CSV table of C-alpha atoms and ligand atoms in Angstrom, one decimal:
chain,number,residue,atom,x,y,z
A,17,MET,CA,57.0,56.7,10.1
A,18,ALA,CA,56.0,60.3,11.3
A,19,ASN,CA,55.5,62.8,8.5
A,20,PHE,CA,57.5,66.2,7.7
A,21,ARG,CA,55.1,68.2,9.4
A,22,THR,CA,55.1,66.1,12.7
A,23,HIS,CA,59.0,66.0,12.8
A,24,ILE,CA,59.3,69.8,12.2
A,25,THR,CA,56.6,70.6,14.7
A,26,VAL,CA,57.8,68.2,17.6
A,27,ALA,CA,61.5,69.4,16.7
A,28,CYS,CA,60.7,72.8,16.7
A,29,ALA,CA,58.5,72.5,20.0
A,30,LEU,CA,61.4,70.5,21.8
A,31,SER,CA,64.0,72.9,20.7
A,32,GLY,CA,62.3,75.8,21.5
A,33,ALA,CA,61.3,75.0,25.1
A,34,LEU,CA,65.1,74.0,25.7
A,35,ALA,CA,66.5,77.4,24.4
A,36,THR,CA,64.0,79.1,26.5
A,37,THR,CA,65.6,77.2,29.6
A,38,VAL,CA,69.0,77.9,28.4
A,39,LEU,CA,67.9,81.7,28.2
A,40,TYR,CA,66.7,81.5,31.7
A,41,ALA,CA,69.6,79.8,33.3
A,42,ASP,CA,71.8,82.6,31.7
A,43,MET,CA,73.5,80.0,29.4
A,44,ALA,CA,73.1,82.1,26.2
A,45,THR,CA,71.9,85.5,24.9
A,46,PRO,CA,68.5,86.0,23.4
A,47,GLY,CA,70.3,85.5,20.1
A,48,GLU,CA,72.1,82.7,21.0
A,49,ALA,CA,69.1,81.0,22.1
A,50,MET,CA,67.2,81.7,18.7
A,51,ALA,CA,70.0,80.3,16.9
A,52,LEU,CA,70.1,77.0,18.9
A,53,TRP,CA,66.3,76.7,18.5
A,54,GLY,CA,66.8,76.6,14.9
A,55,ILE,CA,69.7,74.6,15.0
A,56,GLY,CA,67.5,72.0,16.8
A,57,THR,CA,65.0,72.1,14.5
A,58,VAL,CA,67.3,71.4,11.6
A,59,GLY,CA,68.6,68.4,13.4
A,60,GLY,CA,65.0,67.2,13.6
A,61,LEU,CA,65.1,67.0,9.7
A,62,CYS,CA,68.4,65.7,9.1
A,63,PRO,CA,67.7,61.8,9.2
A,64,ASP,CA,65.5,62.1,6.4
A,65,LEU,CA,68.5,63.2,4.3
A,66,ASP,CA,68.4,59.6,2.5
A,67,SER,CA,64.7,60.1,1.6
A,68,LYS,CA,64.9,61.3,-2.0
A,69,ASN,CA,63.0,64.4,-2.9
A,70,SER,CA,62.0,64.8,0.5
A,71,MET,CA,60.8,68.3,2.1
A,72,SER,CA,63.5,67.5,4.9
A,73,GLN,CA,66.3,66.9,2.0
A,74,CYS,CA,65.1,70.3,0.3
A,75,ILE,CA,65.3,72.6,3.4
A,76,VAL,CA,68.6,70.9,4.5
A,77,PHE,CA,70.3,71.4,0.8
A,78,ILE,CA,68.9,75.3,0.9
A,79,LEU,CA,70.5,75.7,4.2
A,80,CYS,CA,73.6,74.3,3.0
A,81,CYS,CA,73.6,76.3,0.2
A,82,GLY,CA,73.1,79.4,1.9
A,83,LEU,CA,76.0,78.7,4.6
A,84,PHE,CA,78.2,78.2,1.6
A,85,CYS,CA,77.0,81.2,-0.1
A,86,LEU,CA,77.6,83.3,3.0
A,87,SER,CA,81.1,82.1,3.6
A,88,LEU,CA,81.9,82.3,0.0
A,89,GLY,CA,80.5,85.9,0.0
A,90,SER,CA,82.7,86.8,2.8
A,91,GLN,CA,85.9,85.9,0.8
A,92,LEU,CA,85.0,87.4,-2.6
A,93,PRO,CA,85.0,91.0,-2.4
A,94,ALA,CA,88.8,90.8,-1.4
A,95,VAL,CA,89.6,88.8,-4.7
A,96,MET,CA,87.2,90.2,-7.5
A,97,PRO,CA,84.8,92.4,-8.8
A,98,LEU,CA,81.0,92.5,-7.6
A,99,PRO,CA,79.5,90.9,-11.0
A,100,MET,CA,82.2,88.3,-11.3
A,101,ALA,CA,81.5,87.4,-7.6
A,102,ILE,CA,77.6,87.2,-8.0
A,103,VAL,CA,78.3,84.7,-11.2
A,104,THR,CA,80.4,82.7,-9.0
A,105,ILE,CA,78.2,82.3,-5.9
A,106,LEU,CA,75.1,81.8,-8.0
A,107,GLY,CA,77.0,79.0,-10.3
A,108,SER,CA,78.8,77.4,-6.9
A,109,MET,CA,75.1,77.3,-5.4
A,110,ALA,CA,73.4,75.7,-8.6
A,111,LEU,CA,76.4,73.0,-8.7
A,112,LEU,CA,76.1,72.2,-5.0
A,113,TYR,CA,72.1,71.9,-5.0
A,114,HIS,CA,72.0,70.0,-8.3
A,115,GLN,CA,75.0,68.1,-8.7
A,116,ILE,CA,77.1,67.7,-5.2
A,117,LEU,CA,74.3,67.3,-2.4
A,118,PRO,CA,72.1,65.0,-4.4
A,119,ARG,CA,75.1,62.6,-5.4
A,120,LEU,CA,76.3,62.4,-1.7
A,121,CYS,CA,72.9,61.7,-0.7
A,122,ALA,CA,72.6,58.7,-3.6
A,123,PHE,CA,75.0,57.0,-1.8
A,124,MET,CA,72.7,56.3,1.2
A,125,ASN,CA,70.0,53.9,1.7
A,126,HIS,CA,66.8,55.1,3.1
A,127,ARG,CA,66.6,53.9,6.9
A,128,GLY,CA,70.2,53.1,6.8
A,129,ASN,CA,72.9,54.7,8.6
A,130,CYS,CA,71.7,58.2,8.4
A,131,HIS,CA,68.9,57.0,10.6
A,132,SER,CA,71.1,55.9,13.3
A,133,LEU,CA,72.7,56.8,16.7
A,134,LEU,CA,76.2,56.6,15.1
A,135,THR,CA,75.1,59.4,12.6
A,136,ALA,CA,74.0,61.6,15.2
A,137,VAL,CA,76.6,61.5,17.3
A,138,LEU,CA,79.1,61.7,14.4
A,139,ALA,CA,77.1,64.8,13.2
A,140,SER,CA,77.1,66.4,16.5
A,141,LEU,CA,80.5,66.1,17.2
A,142,THR,CA,81.2,67.6,13.6
A,143,ILE,CA,79.0,70.5,14.6
A,144,THR,CA,80.5,71.3,17.7
A,145,ASN,CA,84.2,71.0,16.2
A,146,ILE,CA,82.9,73.6,13.6
A,147,ALA,CA,81.4,75.6,16.1
A,148,ALA,CA,84.7,75.8,17.8
A,149,TYR,CA,87.4,75.8,15.4
A,150,LEU,CA,86.0,77.2,12.5
A,151,LEU,CA,83.5,79.8,14.1
A,152,GLY,CA,85.3,80.5,17.2
A,153,ARG,CA,82.6,80.0,19.7
A,154,GLY,CA,83.5,79.4,23.2
A,155,ILE,CA,83.8,75.5,24.3
A,156,GLU,CA,80.8,75.7,26.2
A,157,SER,CA,78.8,77.4,23.3
A,158,ALA,CA,79.9,74.9,20.6
A,159,TYR,CA,79.0,71.7,22.9
A,160,LEU,CA,75.6,73.7,23.3
A,161,ILE,CA,75.0,73.7,19.5
A,162,GLY,CA,76.2,70.4,19.3
A,163,LEU,CA,73.7,69.2,21.8
A,164,PHE,CA,70.8,70.7,20.4
A,165,PHE,CA,71.6,69.4,17.2
A,166,PHE,CA,71.9,65.9,18.8
A,167,GLY,CA,68.3,66.7,20.7
A,168,GLY,CA,66.5,67.5,17.5
A,169,PHE,CA,68.1,64.4,15.5
A,170,LEU,CA,67.0,62.1,18.4
A,171,SER,CA,63.6,63.4,18.6
A,172,HIS,CA,63.0,62.3,14.8
A,173,LEU,CA,64.4,58.9,15.5
A,174,VAL,CA,62.1,58.6,18.6
A,175,LEU,CA,59.0,60.1,16.8
A,176,ASP,CA,59.7,57.1,13.8
A,177,GLU,CA,59.7,54.6,16.2
A,178,ILE,CA,56.6,55.7,18.1
A,179,TYR,CA,54.8,55.8,14.7
A,180,ALA,CA,56.0,52.1,13.9
A,181,ILE,CA,53.3,51.2,16.7
A,182,ASP,CA,49.9,50.6,15.4
A,183,LEU,CA,47.9,51.3,18.7
A,184,LYS,CA,44.5,51.0,16.7
A,185,HIS,CA,45.4,47.3,15.7
A,186,ARG,CA,47.4,46.7,18.6
A,187,LYS,CA,50.4,45.6,16.3
A,188,LEU,CA,54.0,46.5,15.4
A,189,LYS,CA,54.5,47.9,12.0
A,190,LYS,CA,57.2,46.5,9.6
A,191,SER,CA,59.1,49.4,10.3
A,192,PHE,CA,59.6,49.1,13.7
A,193,GLY,CA,63.0,48.7,14.9
A,194,THR,CA,64.4,50.6,12.1
A,195,ALA,CA,64.4,54.0,13.2
A,196,ILE,CA,66.5,54.0,16.3
A,197,LYS,CA,69.6,51.7,16.0
A,198,PRO,CA,73.3,52.3,17.1
A,199,PHE,CA,74.3,52.1,13.4
A,200,SER,CA,73.1,49.7,10.3
A,201,MET,CA,73.7,46.1,10.3
A,202,THR,CA,73.2,45.7,6.3
A,203,ALA,CA,75.9,48.6,5.8
A,204,PRO,CA,79.4,47.3,7.2
A,205,PHE,CA,81.8,49.3,5.3
A,206,SER,CA,79.7,52.8,5.7
A,207,THR,CA,79.4,52.0,9.4
A,208,LEU,CA,83.2,51.5,9.5
A,209,MET,CA,83.6,54.4,7.9
A,210,LEU,CA,81.2,56.3,9.9
A,211,GLY,CA,82.7,55.0,12.9
A,212,ALA,CA,86.2,56.0,12.4
A,213,LEU,CA,85.2,59.5,11.6
A,214,CYS,CA,83.5,59.6,14.8
A,215,TRP,CA,86.5,58.5,16.6
A,216,LEU,CA,88.4,61.0,14.5
A,217,GLN,CA,85.8,63.9,15.5
A,218,PHE,CA,86.2,62.7,19.3
A,219,TRP,CA,89.7,62.5,19.3
A,220,ILE,CA,89.9,66.8,18.1
A,221,THR,CA,86.8,67.8,20.1
A,222,PRO,CA,87.6,70.4,22.7
A,223,SER,CA,87.6,69.4,26.3
A,224,THR,CA,85.1,67.0,27.5
A,225,SER,CA,84.9,68.2,31.1
A,226,SER,CA,83.5,71.3,29.4
A,227,LEU,CA,80.7,69.2,27.9
A,228,LYS,CA,79.9,67.5,31.3
A,229,MET,CA,79.6,71.3,32.9
A,230,VAL,CA,77.0,72.1,30.0
A,231,LEU,CA,75.2,68.9,30.6
A,232,SER,CA,75.2,69.3,34.3
A,233,LYS,CA,74.0,73.1,33.8
A,234,LEU,CA,71.4,71.9,31.3
A,235,THR,CA,70.3,69.3,33.5
A,236,LYS,CA,69.8,71.6,36.5
A,237,ALA,CA,67.8,74.4,34.5
A,238,THR,CA,65.3,71.8,32.8
A,239,LEU,CA,64.7,70.2,36.4
A,240,MET,CA,64.2,74.0,38.0
A,241,THR,CA,61.9,74.5,34.8
A,242,LEU,CA,60.1,71.5,35.5
A,243,GLY,CA,59.4,72.6,39.0
B,323,ZN,ZN1,62.9,59.3,9.3
């Protein structure tokens, strides 16, 4: 499997190139393109959330805590004084970082469903729905956010699979075939749960005709960039 530095470099380079393409095609403002770049890069770290104490896990935990802290911080001034708000935010972040997130990840097996296309689709649809319904982004913008995350996630899976080919000795490593898979065959219960969640997210997702439109614009812009 590829190491952390390779994953973050490739995800960052691919997302950066795509974000610039989107900017040139007038599909996003400079600020939005920067955010898409970051989302794609984070997507490239997420499959290794199942790898305990990894750098990827640490960074995603910190980002989750930061987002939680921001949303909490925007609500608390209306309901409590500043000192109490600071204690509440710090306490919640510590609980999330040291207890809740590690316990959630403890259920995952390394290279299990977390490293699958099913999770890539589920996470991307969930992020699209959060962007559209909770953050109030337009439908096309929400799909762009989901697509960038999916692209980053997919780059991770492809890289791990490429690194499972031992070119020097012309043989396949033991890990070959475990990086990109539709879902985990060894965890039927979690596959079933993720499949049901995926269907639910797809069901509530905004108009799929907008997705086709975004994909078509993105493809045209990419082809134009390539020449
Ligand atoms: Zn991996």
